[in-house]
Amino acid sequence: MTEATGGIDFEDEGSGIVKKFMFVNRKAPYGTIYALEGLEVVLISAAFDQDVSLVFLDDGVYQIVKGQHTKAIDVKNFSPTYRALEGYDIEKLYVLKESLEERGLTVDDLLVDVQVLDAAGMAKLMAEQDVVLSF
Amino acid sequence: MLHIVNKSPFENRTLENCLRVIVHEEGAALLLTEDGVYAATKGNIAENSLKAVMGKIKVYALWPDLEARGMQDRVIDGIKLVDYGGFVDLVAEHRNNQSWL
């Protein structure tokens, strides 16, 4: 134990068990706090060197739409943070094809690179996770 | 994988959005809780969508939530009822779970 970690023992980097973590985002960004809180947890998870995937389903795809300007509603525009995820080695971003299509969106409307999955692909990816956290 | 839906099918599209994904997963289970149990009742708006997937996935409803809402005698045939202990068993039996909040 060390004073620097507040008395908590940490495993040496790379020696811990790596689990597959999935964060499921299903809410639009500003109407509720879910999207921002979810993003905060994703950033925290980056500190633990886990196998992290982010998926955007249903209204969750609105979180990563380009061109968000929030000045007039006096709320922090957190959309640029999604672009920073790469710097935290969080590079597995997935979007449900049907969710994009029913909103009239394409991948060109999104501010990050994503893999587009159909419902079958999404079901498979979800089922193989060790931990699924929903926002 | 266990999927949990707690929203009324009349309030929003959560159940439909869940079903269209999990119908592709072999061995998937769906547990309806809280206002989600209204979907487990005969004649509700989601009855046909639920019946359509019941051959592929297992559907459960939480008995205490059905009973609290007076819906205990209207459950669609083939939906299995669980109490809180059964809820815990479902979570323990499956590799992982996802709450469709």
CSV table of C-alpha atoms in Angstrom, one decimal:
chain,number,residue,atom,x,y,z
A,1,MET,CA,0.0,0.0,0.0
A,2,THR,CA,1.2,3.5,-0.7
A,3,GLU,CA,0.1,6.9,0.4
A,4,ALA,CA,-0.1,8.0,-3.2
A,5,THR,CA,-3.0,5.7,-4.0
A,6,GLY,CA,-4.9,6.4,-0.8
A,7,GLY,CA,-3.9,3.1,0.7
A,8,ILE,CA,-5.4,1.1,-2.2
A,9,ASP,CA,-3.4,-1.6,-3.8
A,10,PHE,CA,-3.2,-1.5,-7.6
A,11,GLU,CA,-2.1,-4.4,-9.8
A,12,ASP,CA,0.9,-3.7,-12.0
A,13,GLU,CA,-0.2,-2.5,-15.4
A,14,GLY,CA,-0.9,-5.4,-17.7
A,15,SER,CA,-1.0,-8.0,-15.0
A,16,GLY,CA,-4.7,-7.7,-14.2
A,17,ILE,CA,-7.6,-9.6,-15.9
A,18,VAL,CA,-8.9,-7.8,-19.0
A,19,LYS,CA,-12.6,-8.0,-19.4
A,20,LYS,CA,-14.9,-7.0,-22.2
A,21,PHE,CA,-16.8,-3.9,-21.2
A,22,MET,CA,-19.6,-2.5,-23.3
A,23,PHE,CA,-21.3,0.9,-22.7
A,24,VAL,CA,-24.7,1.1,-24.3
A,25,ASN,CA,-25.9,4.6,-25.1
A,26,ARG,CA,-29.6,4.9,-25.9
A,27,LYS,CA,-30.5,8.5,-25.0
A,28,ALA,CA,-30.2,11.8,-26.9
A,29,PRO,CA,-27.6,14.1,-25.5
A,30,TYR,CA,-29.2,17.1,-23.7
A,31,GLY,CA,-32.7,16.1,-22.7
A,32,THR,CA,-31.4,14.0,-19.9
A,33,ILE,CA,-28.1,13.6,-18.1
A,34,TYR,CA,-27.6,10.0,-19.2
A,35,ALA,CA,-25.4,10.7,-22.2
A,36,LEU,CA,-23.0,13.0,-20.3
A,37,GLU,CA,-22.8,10.7,-17.3
A,38,GLY,CA,-22.2,7.7,-19.5
A,39,LEU,CA,-19.4,9.5,-21.2
A,40,GLU,CA,-17.8,10.3,-17.9
A,41,VAL,CA,-17.9,6.6,-16.9
A,42,VAL,CA,-16.3,5.6,-20.2
A,43,LEU,CA,-13.5,8.0,-19.6
A,44,ILE,CA,-13.0,6.6,-16.1
A,45,SER,CA,-12.9,3.1,-17.5
A,46,ALA,CA,-10.1,4.1,-19.8
A,47,ALA,CA,-7.8,4.3,-16.7
A,48,PHE,CA,-8.3,0.6,-16.0
A,49,ASP,CA,-7.0,-0.9,-19.3
A,50,GLN,CA,-10.1,-2.9,-20.1
A,51,ASP,CA,-11.4,-4.0,-23.5
A,52,VAL,CA,-14.0,-1.2,-24.0
A,53,SER,CA,-16.7,-1.0,-26.6
A,54,LEU,CA,-19.2,1.8,-27.0
A,55,VAL,CA,-22.4,1.3,-28.8
A,56,PHE,CA,-25.0,3.9,-29.9
A,57,LEU,CA,-28.5,2.6,-30.3
A,58,ASP,CA,-31.9,4.3,-30.8
A,59,ASP,CA,-31.7,8.0,-29.8
A,60,GLY,CA,-28.1,7.4,-28.6
A,61,VAL,CA,-26.9,8.0,-32.2
A,62,TYR,CA,-27.8,11.7,-31.7
A,63,GLN,CA,-25.0,11.9,-29.2
A,64,ILE,CA,-22.4,11.7,-32.0
A,65,VAL,CA,-24.0,13.9,-34.6
A,66,LYS,CA,-21.8,16.6,-36.1
A,67,GLY,CA,-22.5,20.3,-35.6
A,68,GLN,CA,-23.7,20.5,-32.0
A,69,HIS,CA,-23.8,24.1,-30.7
A,70,THR,CA,-25.1,24.4,-27.2
A,71,LYS,CA,-24.3,28.0,-26.3
A,72,ALA,CA,-27.9,29.2,-26.5
A,73,ILE,CA,-29.1,26.5,-24.1
A,74,ASP,CA,-26.3,27.3,-21.7
A,75,VAL,CA,-25.1,23.7,-21.4
A,76,LYS,CA,-21.7,22.3,-22.0
A,77,ASN,CA,-21.3,20.9,-25.5
A,78,PHE,CA,-19.6,17.6,-24.7
A,79,SER,CA,-19.7,16.2,-28.2
A,80,PRO,CA,-16.0,17.0,-28.9
A,81,THR,CA,-15.1,14.6,-26.1
A,82,TYR,CA,-16.1,11.6,-28.3
A,83,ARG,CA,-13.4,12.6,-30.7
A,84,ALA,CA,-10.9,12.4,-27.8
A,85,LEU,CA,-11.7,8.8,-26.9
A,86,GLU,CA,-9.2,7.6,-29.4
A,87,GLY,CA,-6.5,9.2,-27.3
A,88,TYR,CA,-7.6,7.0,-24.4
A,89,ASP,CA,-7.3,3.9,-26.6
A,90,ILE,CA,-11.1,3.6,-26.8
A,91,GLU,CA,-11.5,2.9,-30.5
A,92,LYS,CA,-14.3,0.4,-30.7
A,93,LEU,CA,-17.4,2.4,-31.5
A,94,TYR,CA,-20.5,0.8,-33.0
A,95,VAL,CA,-23.8,2.1,-34.3
A,96,LEU,CA,-26.9,0.2,-35.1
A,97,LYS,CA,-27.8,0.6,-38.8
A,98,GLU,CA,-31.5,0.7,-38.2
A,99,SER,CA,-31.2,3.5,-35.6
A,100,LEU,CA,-29.3,5.7,-38.1
A,101,GLU,CA,-31.6,4.9,-41.0
A,102,GLU,CA,-34.8,5.7,-39.1
A,103,ARG,CA,-33.4,9.1,-38.1
A,104,GLY,CA,-32.4,10.0,-41.7
A,105,LEU,CA,-28.7,9.9,-40.7
A,106,THR,CA,-25.7,8.3,-42.4
A,107,VAL,CA,-22.1,7.8,-41.1
A,108,ASP,CA,-21.2,11.1,-42.8
A,109,ASP,CA,-23.3,12.9,-40.3
A,110,LEU,CA,-21.3,11.5,-37.3
A,111,LEU,CA,-18.3,13.2,-35.7
A,112,VAL,CA,-16.4,10.0,-35.0
A,113,ASP,CA,-15.5,6.9,-37.0
A,114,VAL,CA,-17.8,4.1,-36.2
A,115,GLN,CA,-18.6,0.6,-37.3
A,116,VAL,CA,-22.1,0.1,-38.5
A,117,LEU,CA,-23.8,-3.1,-37.3
A,118,ASP,CA,-27.1,-4.6,-38.2
A,119,ALA,CA,-29.4,-6.0,-35.5
A,120,ALA,CA,-27.9,-9.4,-35.8
A,121,GLY,CA,-24.4,-8.1,-35.5
A,122,MET,CA,-25.3,-6.0,-32.5
A,123,ALA,CA,-27.0,-8.9,-30.7
A,124,LYS,CA,-23.8,-11.0,-31.2
A,125,LEU,CA,-21.5,-8.3,-30.0
A,126,MET,CA,-23.6,-7.6,-26.9
A,127,ALA,CA,-23.9,-11.3,-25.9
A,128,GLU,CA,-20.1,-11.8,-25.9
A,129,GLN,CA,-19.4,-9.0,-23.4
A,130,ASP,CA,-18.4,-9.7,-19.8
A,131,VAL,CA,-20.0,-6.5,-18.5
A,132,VAL,CA,-22.7,-4.3,-20.0
A,133,LEU,CA,-23.4,-0.9,-18.6
A,134,SER,CA,-26.5,1.0,-19.9
A,135,PHE,CA,-27.0,4.7,-20.2
B,1,MET,CA,-27.9,-13.0,-22.3
B,2,LEU,CA,-30.6,-11.6,-20.1
B,3,HIS,CA,-32.4,-8.4,-21.2
B,4,ILE,CA,-34.5,-6.3,-18.9
B,5,VAL,CA,-37.2,-3.9,-20.0
B,6,ASN,CA,-39.0,-1.7,-17.4
B,7,LYS,CA,-41.0,0.7,-19.6
B,8,SER,CA,-44.6,0.4,-20.7
B,9,PRO,CA,-45.0,-0.4,-24.4
B,10,PHE,CA,-47.5,2.5,-24.5
B,11,GLU,CA,-45.0,5.1,-23.2
B,12,ASN,CA,-42.2,4.6,-25.7
B,13,ARG,CA,-40.5,2.2,-28.1
B,14,THR,CA,-38.0,0.6,-25.7
B,15,LEU,CA,-39.5,-2.9,-26.0
B,16,GLU,CA,-39.6,-2.8,-29.8
B,17,ASN,CA,-36.1,-1.5,-30.0
B,18,CYS,CA,-34.9,-4.3,-27.6
B,19,LEU,CA,-36.8,-7.0,-29.5
B,20,ARG,CA,-35.5,-6.2,-32.9
B,21,VAL,CA,-31.9,-6.7,-31.6
B,22,ILE,CA,-32.3,-9.7,-29.3
B,23,VAL,CA,-34.4,-11.8,-31.6
B,24,HIS,CA,-31.2,-12.5,-33.4
B,25,GLU,CA,-29.5,-13.9,-30.3
B,26,GLU,CA,-29.9,-17.6,-29.6
B,27,GLY,CA,-30.7,-18.3,-26.0
B,28,ALA,CA,-31.7,-14.7,-25.2
B,29,ALA,CA,-34.0,-14.1,-22.3
B,30,LEU,CA,-36.3,-11.1,-21.8
B,31,LEU,CA,-37.5,-10.1,-18.3
B,32,LEU,CA,-40.3,-7.5,-18.1
B,33,THR,CA,-40.3,-5.5,-14.9
B,34,GLU,CA,-42.1,-2.4,-13.4
B,35,ASP,CA,-44.2,-0.8,-16.1
B,36,GLY,CA,-42.7,-3.2,-18.6
B,37,VAL,CA,-45.1,-5.9,-17.3
B,38,TYR,CA,-48.0,-4.2,-19.1
B,39,ALA,CA,-46.5,-5.7,-22.3
B,40,ALA,CA,-47.0,-9.2,-20.8
B,41,THR,CA,-50.8,-8.8,-20.7
B,42,LYS,CA,-53.4,-10.0,-23.2
B,43,GLY,CA,-54.7,-7.4,-25.7
B,44,ASN,CA,-51.9,-4.9,-25.2
B,45,ILE,CA,-50.3,-3.1,-28.1
B,46,ALA,CA,-47.1,-5.2,-27.9
B,47,GLU,CA,-48.8,-8.6,-27.7
B,48,ASN,CA,-48.3,-9.6,-31.3
B,49,SER,CA,-44.6,-8.5,-31.3
B,50,LEU,CA,-44.0,-10.5,-28.2
B,51,LYS,CA,-45.8,-13.6,-29.4
B,52,ALA,CA,-43.8,-13.4,-32.6
B,53,VAL,CA,-40.5,-13.8,-30.8
B,54,MET,CA,-41.5,-16.2,-28.1
B,55,GLY,CA,-40.5,-19.2,-30.1
B,56,LYS,CA,-37.0,-17.8,-30.3
B,57,ILE,CA,-36.4,-16.1,-26.9
B,58,LYS,CA,-37.7,-16.9,-23.4
B,59,VAL,CA,-40.0,-14.2,-22.0
B,60,TYR,CA,-40.4,-13.7,-18.3
B,61,ALA,CA,-42.4,-11.2,-16.3
B,62,LEU,CA,-41.9,-10.2,-12.6
B,63,TRP,CA,-45.0,-11.4,-10.7
B,64,PRO,CA,-44.8,-8.8,-7.9
B,65,ASP,CA,-45.0,-6.0,-10.5
B,66,LEU,CA,-47.9,-7.6,-12.3
B,67,GLU,CA,-49.8,-8.2,-9.1
B,68,ALA,CA,-49.2,-4.6,-7.9
B,69,ARG,CA,-50.8,-3.3,-11.1
B,70,GLY,CA,-53.8,-5.8,-11.0
B,71,MET,CA,-52.6,-7.5,-14.1
B,72,GLN,CA,-51.9,-10.9,-12.7
B,73,ASP,CA,-54.9,-12.6,-14.4
B,74,ARG,CA,-54.2,-11.2,-17.8
B,75,VAL,CA,-50.8,-12.7,-18.6
B,76,ILE,CA,-50.2,-13.9,-22.2
B,77,ASP,CA,-49.9,-17.7,-22.4
B,78,GLY,CA,-46.3,-18.8,-22.5
B,79,ILE,CA,-44.8,-16.0,-20.5
B,80,LYS,CA,-43.1,-17.3,-17.4
B,81,LEU,CA,-43.7,-15.6,-14.1
B,82,VAL,CA,-40.9,-15.1,-11.6
B,83,ASP,CA,-40.7,-13.6,-8.1
B,84,TYR,CA,-37.6,-11.7,-6.8
B,85,GLY,CA,-35.8,-14.9,-6.1
B,86,GLY,CA,-36.5,-16.0,-9.7
B,87,PHE,CA,-35.2,-12.6,-10.9
B,88,VAL,CA,-31.9,-13.2,-9.0
B,89,ASP,CA,-31.7,-16.7,-10.5
B,90,LEU,CA,-32.1,-15.3,-14.0
B,91,VAL,CA,-29.3,-12.8,-13.5
B,92,ALA,CA,-27.1,-15.6,-12.1
B,93,GLU,CA,-27.9,-18.1,-14.9
B,94,HIS,CA,-26.9,-15.8,-17.7
B,95,ARG,CA,-23.4,-14.7,-18.7
B,96,ASN,CA,-24.4,-11.0,-18.7
B,97,ASN,CA,-27.4,-8.7,-18.8
B,98,GLN,CA,-28.5,-5.5,-20.3
B,99,SER,CA,-31.1,-3.1,-18.9
B,100,TRP,CA,-32.9,-1.2,-21.7
B,101,LEU,CA,-33.4,1.9,-19.6
